[in-house]
Coordinates of N, CA and C in Angstrom, one line a residue:
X229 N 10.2 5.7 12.0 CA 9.6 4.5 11.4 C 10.4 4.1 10.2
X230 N 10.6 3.1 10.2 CA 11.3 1.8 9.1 C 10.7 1.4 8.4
X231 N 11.0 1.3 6.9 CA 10.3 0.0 6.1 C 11.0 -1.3 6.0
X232 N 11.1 -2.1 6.3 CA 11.5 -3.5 6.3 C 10.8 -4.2 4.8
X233 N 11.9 -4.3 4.3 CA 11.3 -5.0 2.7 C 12.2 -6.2 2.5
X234 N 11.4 -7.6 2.6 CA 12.4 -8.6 2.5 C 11.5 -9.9 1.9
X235 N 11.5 -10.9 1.1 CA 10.6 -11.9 0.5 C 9.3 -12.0 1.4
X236 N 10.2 -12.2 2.9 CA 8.5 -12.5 3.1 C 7.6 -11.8 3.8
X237 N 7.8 -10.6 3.0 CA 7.1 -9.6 3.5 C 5.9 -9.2 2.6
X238 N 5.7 -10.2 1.7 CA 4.6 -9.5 0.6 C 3.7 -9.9 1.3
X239 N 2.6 -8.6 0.9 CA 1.4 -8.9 1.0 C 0.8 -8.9 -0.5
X240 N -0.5 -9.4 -0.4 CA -1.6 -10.1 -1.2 C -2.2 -8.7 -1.6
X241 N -2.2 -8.3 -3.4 CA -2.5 -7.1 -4.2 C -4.1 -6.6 -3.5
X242 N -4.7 -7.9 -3.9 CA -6.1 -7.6 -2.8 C -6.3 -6.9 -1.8
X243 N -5.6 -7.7 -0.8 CA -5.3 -7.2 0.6 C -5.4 -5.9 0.4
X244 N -4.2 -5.5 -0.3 CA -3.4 -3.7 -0.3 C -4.4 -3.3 -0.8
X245 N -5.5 -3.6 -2.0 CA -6.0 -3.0 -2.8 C -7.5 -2.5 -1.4
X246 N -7.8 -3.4 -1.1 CA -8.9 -3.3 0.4 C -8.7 -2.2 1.2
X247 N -7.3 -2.4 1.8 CA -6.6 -1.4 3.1 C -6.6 -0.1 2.5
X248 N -6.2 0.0 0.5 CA -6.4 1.7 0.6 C -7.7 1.9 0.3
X249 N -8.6 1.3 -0.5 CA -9.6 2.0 -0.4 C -10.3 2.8 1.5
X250 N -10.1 2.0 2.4 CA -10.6 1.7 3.9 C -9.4 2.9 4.5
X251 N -8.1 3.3 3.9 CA -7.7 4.3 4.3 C -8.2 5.9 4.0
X252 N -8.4 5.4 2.4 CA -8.8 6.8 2.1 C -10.2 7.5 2.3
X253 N -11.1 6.1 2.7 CA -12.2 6.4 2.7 C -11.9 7.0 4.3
X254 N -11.2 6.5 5.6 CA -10.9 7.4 6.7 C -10.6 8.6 6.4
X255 N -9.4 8.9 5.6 CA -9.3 10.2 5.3 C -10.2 11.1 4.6
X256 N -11.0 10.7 4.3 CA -12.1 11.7 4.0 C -13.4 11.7 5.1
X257 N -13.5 11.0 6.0 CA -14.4 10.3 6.9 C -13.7 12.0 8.3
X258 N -12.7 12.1 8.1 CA -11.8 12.5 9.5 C -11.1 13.7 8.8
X259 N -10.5 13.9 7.8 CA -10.0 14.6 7.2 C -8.2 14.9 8.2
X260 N -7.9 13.4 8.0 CA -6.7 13.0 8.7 C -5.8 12.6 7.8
X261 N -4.7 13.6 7.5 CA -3.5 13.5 6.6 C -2.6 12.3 6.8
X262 N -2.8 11.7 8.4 CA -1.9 10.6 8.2 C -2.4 9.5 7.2
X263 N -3.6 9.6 7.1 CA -4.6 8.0 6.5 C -3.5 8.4 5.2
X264 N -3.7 9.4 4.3 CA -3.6 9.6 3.4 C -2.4 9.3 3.4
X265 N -1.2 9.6 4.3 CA 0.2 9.1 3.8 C 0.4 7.9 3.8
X266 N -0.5 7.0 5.0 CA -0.1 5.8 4.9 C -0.9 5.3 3.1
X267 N -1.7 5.4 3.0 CA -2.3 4.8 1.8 C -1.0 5.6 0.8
X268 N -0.6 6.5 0.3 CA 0.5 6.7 -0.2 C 1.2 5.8 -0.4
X269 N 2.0 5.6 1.0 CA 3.5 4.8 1.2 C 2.7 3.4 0.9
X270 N 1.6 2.7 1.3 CA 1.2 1.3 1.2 C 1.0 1.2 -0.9
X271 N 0.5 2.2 -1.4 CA 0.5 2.3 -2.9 C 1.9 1.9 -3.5
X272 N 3.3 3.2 -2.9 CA 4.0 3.0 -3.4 C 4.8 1.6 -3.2
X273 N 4.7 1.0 -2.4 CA 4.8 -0.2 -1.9 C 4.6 -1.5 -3.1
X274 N 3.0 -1.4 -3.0 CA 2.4 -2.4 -4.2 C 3.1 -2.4 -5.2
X275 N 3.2 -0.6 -5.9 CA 3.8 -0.2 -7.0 C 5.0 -1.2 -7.3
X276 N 5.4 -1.2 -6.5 CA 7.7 -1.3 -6.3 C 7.1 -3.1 -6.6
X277 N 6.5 -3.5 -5.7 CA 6.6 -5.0 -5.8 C 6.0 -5.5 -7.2
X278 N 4.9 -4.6 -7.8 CA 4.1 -4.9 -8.9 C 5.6 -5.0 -10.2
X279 N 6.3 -4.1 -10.2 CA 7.3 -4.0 -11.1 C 8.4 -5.4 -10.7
X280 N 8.6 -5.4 -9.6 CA 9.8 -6.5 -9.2 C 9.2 -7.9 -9.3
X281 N 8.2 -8.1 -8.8 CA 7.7 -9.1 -8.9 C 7.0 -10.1 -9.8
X282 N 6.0 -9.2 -10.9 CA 5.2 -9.6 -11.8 C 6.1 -10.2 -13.1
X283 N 5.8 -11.2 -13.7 CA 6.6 -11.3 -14.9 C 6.1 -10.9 -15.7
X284 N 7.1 -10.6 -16.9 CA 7.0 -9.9 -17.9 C 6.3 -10.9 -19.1
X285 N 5.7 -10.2 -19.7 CA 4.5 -11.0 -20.8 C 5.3 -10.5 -22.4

């Protein structure tokens, strides 16, 4: 698996913010370690773009 990171690949903070709650709440639902990495890797994601993206105040 690949991550492809390129302008038009942002997604919407919301969005991400939805998907992990609905991941993590599987991984406790299932107690399935993949939920949990994807919500990881989709976090560290947000993270990366929240720094690159956001302007500075």
């Amino acid at each position: 698996m690949s991550t492809v990171t390129t302008p038009q690949l942002h997604i919407s903070f919301d969005f991400a913010e939805r998907l992990l709650h609905q991941l993590h709440a599987a991984a406790q639902e299932t107690g399935e370690k993949s939920f949990l990495e994807a919500a990881a890797a989709l976090q560290a994601e947000v993270d990366r773009q929240t720094q690159t993206v956001q302007p500075e105040h």
